[in-house]
PDB file of C-alpha atoms in Angstrom:
ATOM      1  CA  UNK A   1     -20.388 -10.629  -1.597  1.00 56.00           C
ATOM      2  CA  UNK A   2     -16.574 -10.622  -1.493  1.00 70.00           C
ATOM      3  CA  UNK A   3     -14.598 -10.120   1.676  1.00 84.00           C
ATOM      4  CA  UNK A   4     -12.749  -6.814   1.977  1.00 91.00           C
ATOM      5  CA  UNK A   5      -9.733  -6.639   4.234  1.00 94.00           C
ATOM      6  CA  UNK A   6      -8.721  -3.142   5.337  1.00 95.00           C
ATOM      7  CA  UNK A   7      -5.228  -2.220   6.501  1.00 93.00           C
ATOM      8  CA  UNK A   8      -4.194   1.273   7.521  1.00 92.00           C
ATOM      9  CA  UNK A   9      -0.737   2.691   8.157  1.00 85.00           C
ATOM     10  CA  UNK A  10       1.066  -0.644   8.233  1.00 84.00           C
ATOM     11  CA  UNK A  11       3.972   0.317   6.002  1.00 80.00           C
ATOM     12  CA  UNK A  12       5.182   3.824   6.740  1.00 71.00           C
ATOM     13  CA  UNK A  13       7.022   2.911   9.932  1.00 71.00           C
ATOM     14  CA  UNK A  14       8.159  -0.575   8.872  1.00 80.00           C
ATOM     15  CA  UNK A  15      10.872  -1.998   6.668  1.00 83.00           C
ATOM     16  CA  UNK A  16      10.055  -3.790   3.409  1.00 88.00           C
ATOM     17  CA  UNK A  17      10.352  -7.318   4.791  1.00 91.00           C
ATOM     18  CA  UNK A  18       7.941  -6.611   7.657  1.00 89.00           C
ATOM     19  CA  UNK A  19       5.383  -5.131   5.239  1.00 90.00           C
ATOM     20  CA  UNK A  20       5.718  -8.156   2.945  1.00 94.00           C
ATOM     21  CA  UNK A  21       5.261 -10.455   5.950  1.00 95.00           C
ATOM     22  CA  UNK A  22       2.044  -8.710   7.009  1.00 94.00           C
ATOM     23  CA  UNK A  23       0.666  -8.660   3.462  1.00 94.00           C
ATOM     24  CA  UNK A  24       1.719 -12.293   3.006  1.00 95.00           C
ATOM     25  CA  UNK A  25      -0.355 -13.309   6.026  1.00 96.00           C
ATOM     26  CA  UNK A  26      -3.384 -11.568   4.530  1.00 95.00           C
ATOM     27  CA  UNK A  27      -2.708 -13.213   1.157  1.00 95.00           C
ATOM     28  CA  UNK A  28      -2.584 -16.624   2.837  1.00 95.00           C
ATOM     29  CA  UNK A  29      -6.158 -16.302   4.141  1.00 94.00           C
ATOM     30  CA  UNK A  30      -7.896 -14.067   1.602  1.00 94.00           C
ATOM     31  CA  UNK A  31     -10.341 -15.972  -0.607  1.00 92.00           C
ATOM     32  CA  UNK A  32     -10.065 -15.679  -4.416  1.00 89.00           C
ATOM     33  CA  UNK A  33     -12.973 -13.219  -4.531  1.00 89.00           C
ATOM     34  CA  UNK A  34     -11.547 -11.194  -1.625  1.00 92.00           C
ATOM     35  CA  UNK A  35     -10.163  -7.701  -1.910  1.00 93.00           C
ATOM     36  CA  UNK A  36      -7.612  -5.776   0.095  1.00 95.00           C
ATOM     37  CA  UNK A  37      -7.800  -2.025   0.681  1.00 95.00           C
ATOM     38  CA  UNK A  38      -4.712  -0.323   2.053  1.00 93.00           C
ATOM     39  CA  UNK A  39      -4.728   3.225   3.402  1.00 94.00           C
ATOM     40  CA  UNK A  40      -1.253   4.768   3.512  1.00 89.00           C
ATOM     41  CA  UNK A  41       0.586   8.028   2.953  1.00 84.00           C
ATOM     42  CA  UNK A  42       2.071   7.873  -0.564  1.00 80.00           C
ATOM     43  CA  UNK A  43       4.862  10.120  -1.784  1.00 75.00           C
ATOM     44  CA  UNK A  44       4.801  11.416  -5.349  1.00 71.00           C
ATOM     45  CA  UNK A  45       7.521  10.139  -7.699  1.00 67.00           C
ATOM     46  CA  UNK A  46       9.067  13.622  -7.722  1.00 64.00           C
ATOM     47  CA  UNK A  47       8.899  16.412  -5.167  1.00 62.00           C
ATOM     48  CA  UNK A  48       6.567  19.018  -6.560  1.00 64.00           C
ATOM     49  CA  UNK A  49       5.029  20.700  -3.572  1.00 62.00           C
ATOM     50  CA  UNK A  50       1.689  18.899  -3.929  1.00 61.00           C
ATOM     51  CA  UNK A  51       1.931  17.493  -0.406  1.00 59.00           C
ATOM     52  CA  UNK A  52       2.290  19.196   2.950  1.00 57.00           C
ATOM     53  CA  UNK A  53       5.983  19.757   3.814  1.00 58.00           C
ATOM     54  CA  UNK A  54       5.591  17.482   6.852  1.00 57.00           C
ATOM     55  CA  UNK A  55       5.187  14.485   4.501  1.00 57.00           C
ATOM     56  CA  UNK A  56       8.675  15.016   3.107  1.00 55.00           C
ATOM     57  CA  UNK A  57      10.142  15.561   6.569  1.00 55.00           C
ATOM     58  CA  UNK A  58       8.485  12.378   7.731  1.00 55.00           C
ATOM     59  CA  UNK A  59      10.130  10.572   4.826  1.00 52.00           C
ATOM     60  CA  UNK A  60      13.503  11.756   6.088  1.00 51.00           C
ATOM     61  CA  UNK A  61      12.819  10.955   9.754  1.00 54.00           C
ATOM     62  CA  UNK A  62      11.332   7.471   9.359  1.00 53.00           C
ATOM     63  CA  UNK A  63      14.564   5.582   8.570  1.00 53.00           C
ATOM     64  CA  UNK A  64      16.374   7.251  11.454  1.00 53.00           C
ATOM     65  CA  UNK A  65      13.685   6.940  14.130  1.00 52.00           C
ATOM     66  CA  UNK A  66      11.783   3.721  13.446  1.00 50.00           C
ATOM     67  CA  UNK A  67      13.464   1.940  10.547  1.00 54.00           C
ATOM     68  CA  UNK A  68      10.582   2.480   8.138  1.00 56.00           C
ATOM     69  CA  UNK A  69      10.120   5.001   5.369  1.00 67.00           C
ATOM     70  CA  UNK A  70       7.575   6.785   3.266  1.00 75.00           C
ATOM     71  CA  UNK A  71       7.120   5.175  -0.162  1.00 81.00           C
ATOM     72  CA  UNK A  72       6.013   6.099  -3.659  1.00 82.00           C
ATOM     73  CA  UNK A  73       3.183   4.356  -5.471  1.00 85.00           C
ATOM     74  CA  UNK A  74       5.700   2.362  -7.537  1.00 90.00           C
ATOM     75  CA  UNK A  75       7.422   1.165  -4.356  1.00 88.00           C
ATOM     76  CA  UNK A  76       4.076   0.143  -2.861  1.00 88.00           C
ATOM     77  CA  UNK A  77       3.143  -1.752  -6.036  1.00 90.00           C
ATOM     78  CA  UNK A  78       6.435  -3.630  -5.836  1.00 92.00           C
ATOM     79  CA  UNK A  79       5.821  -4.614  -2.203  1.00 91.00           C
ATOM     80  CA  UNK A  80       2.278  -5.736  -3.006  1.00 92.00           C
ATOM     81  CA  UNK A  81       3.520  -7.841  -5.918  1.00 93.00           C
ATOM     82  CA  UNK A  82       6.145  -9.529  -3.755  1.00 94.00           C
ATOM     83  CA  UNK A  83       3.379 -10.414  -1.263  1.00 94.00           C
ATOM     84  CA  UNK A  84       1.105 -11.932  -3.933  1.00 95.00           C
ATOM     85  CA  UNK A  85      -1.240  -9.036  -4.690  1.00 95.00           C
ATOM     86  CA  UNK A  86      -2.009  -6.995  -7.783  1.00 92.00           C
ATOM     87  CA  UNK A  87      -3.098  -3.384  -7.487  1.00 90.00           C
ATOM     88  CA  UNK A  88      -6.349  -2.582  -9.291  1.00 90.00           C
ATOM     89  CA  UNK A  89      -6.158   1.133  -8.535  1.00 89.00           C
ATOM     90  CA  UNK A  90      -4.874   3.844  -6.243  1.00 90.00           C
ATOM     91  CA  UNK A  91      -6.980   6.844  -5.229  1.00 92.00           C
ATOM     92  CA  UNK A  92      -5.336   9.856  -3.623  1.00 87.00           C
ATOM     93  CA  UNK A  93      -7.628  11.533  -1.115  1.00 87.00           C
ATOM     94  CA  UNK A  94      -8.249  15.268  -1.644  1.00 84.00           C
ATOM     95  CA  UNK A  95      -5.709  17.809  -0.379  1.00 73.00           C
ATOM     96  CA  UNK A  96      -4.499  18.567   2.163  1.00 70.00           C
ATOM     97  CA  UNK A  97      -4.513  14.843   3.003  1.00 72.00           C
ATOM     98  CA  UNK A  98      -1.414  13.005   1.900  1.00 74.00           C
ATOM     99  CA  UNK A  99      -3.197   9.674   2.057  1.00 83.00           C
ATOM    100  CA  UNK A 100      -4.032   7.222  -0.714  1.00 89.00           C
ATOM    101  CA  UNK A 101      -6.323   4.196  -0.771  1.00 93.00           C
ATOM    102  CA  UNK A 102      -5.388   1.237  -2.937  1.00 92.00           C
ATOM    103  CA  UNK A 103      -7.649  -1.576  -4.077  1.00 92.00           C
ATOM    104  CA  UNK A 104      -5.897  -4.902  -4.464  1.00 92.00           C
ATOM    105  CA  UNK A 105      -6.718  -8.488  -5.291  1.00 92.00           C
ATOM    106  CA  UNK A 106      -4.838 -11.791  -5.174  1.00 93.00           C
ATOM    107  CA  UNK A 107      -2.293 -11.741  -8.021  1.00 89.00           C
ATOM    108  CA  UNK A 108      -3.331 -15.141  -9.362  1.00 86.00           C
ATOM    109  CA  UNK A 109      -6.975 -14.043  -9.693  1.00 79.00           C
ATOM    110  CA  UNK A 110      -8.266 -11.686 -12.375  1.00 64.00           C
ATOM    111  CA  UNK A 111     -11.280  -9.835 -10.968  1.00 60.00           C
ATOM    112  CA  UNK A 112     -14.325  -9.247 -13.158  1.00 55.00           C
ATOM    113  CA  UNK A 113     -13.970  -6.137 -15.304  1.00 57.00           C
ATOM    114  CA  UNK A 114     -10.178  -6.266 -15.487  1.00 54.00           C
ATOM    115  CA  UNK A 115      -8.128  -7.739 -18.287  1.00 49.00           C
ATOM    116  CA  UNK A 116      -5.467 -10.189 -17.118  1.00 47.00           C
ATOM    117  CA  UNK A 117      -2.006  -8.661 -17.149  1.00 46.00           C
ATOM    118  CA  UNK A 118      -3.136  -5.032 -16.763  1.00 44.00           C
TER     119      UNK A 118
END
């Protein structure tokens, strides 16, 4: 049975380097068969009204108040890659939640059922 590490809300109020540091620490100890699940608010690539207005306001307030920011899925994938993880999938929770759950694995390991490089 593989280990599953669960992180929640580690990125929205932090800058990129801090997020990479946290994820890097997890990557340093996660075994090859381990998985990482991350629960975070994720902004859509374009504003379309699919999320509660507070999500967009939060995205504007984060850099000013705490130095972090809301991120899109592409931005999260980039951070995960820089920390040594590959994203197997992202599931957006049903509305009105603006939360997504990602499943990740060590980038140098191809989990069963996935084709390397996908």
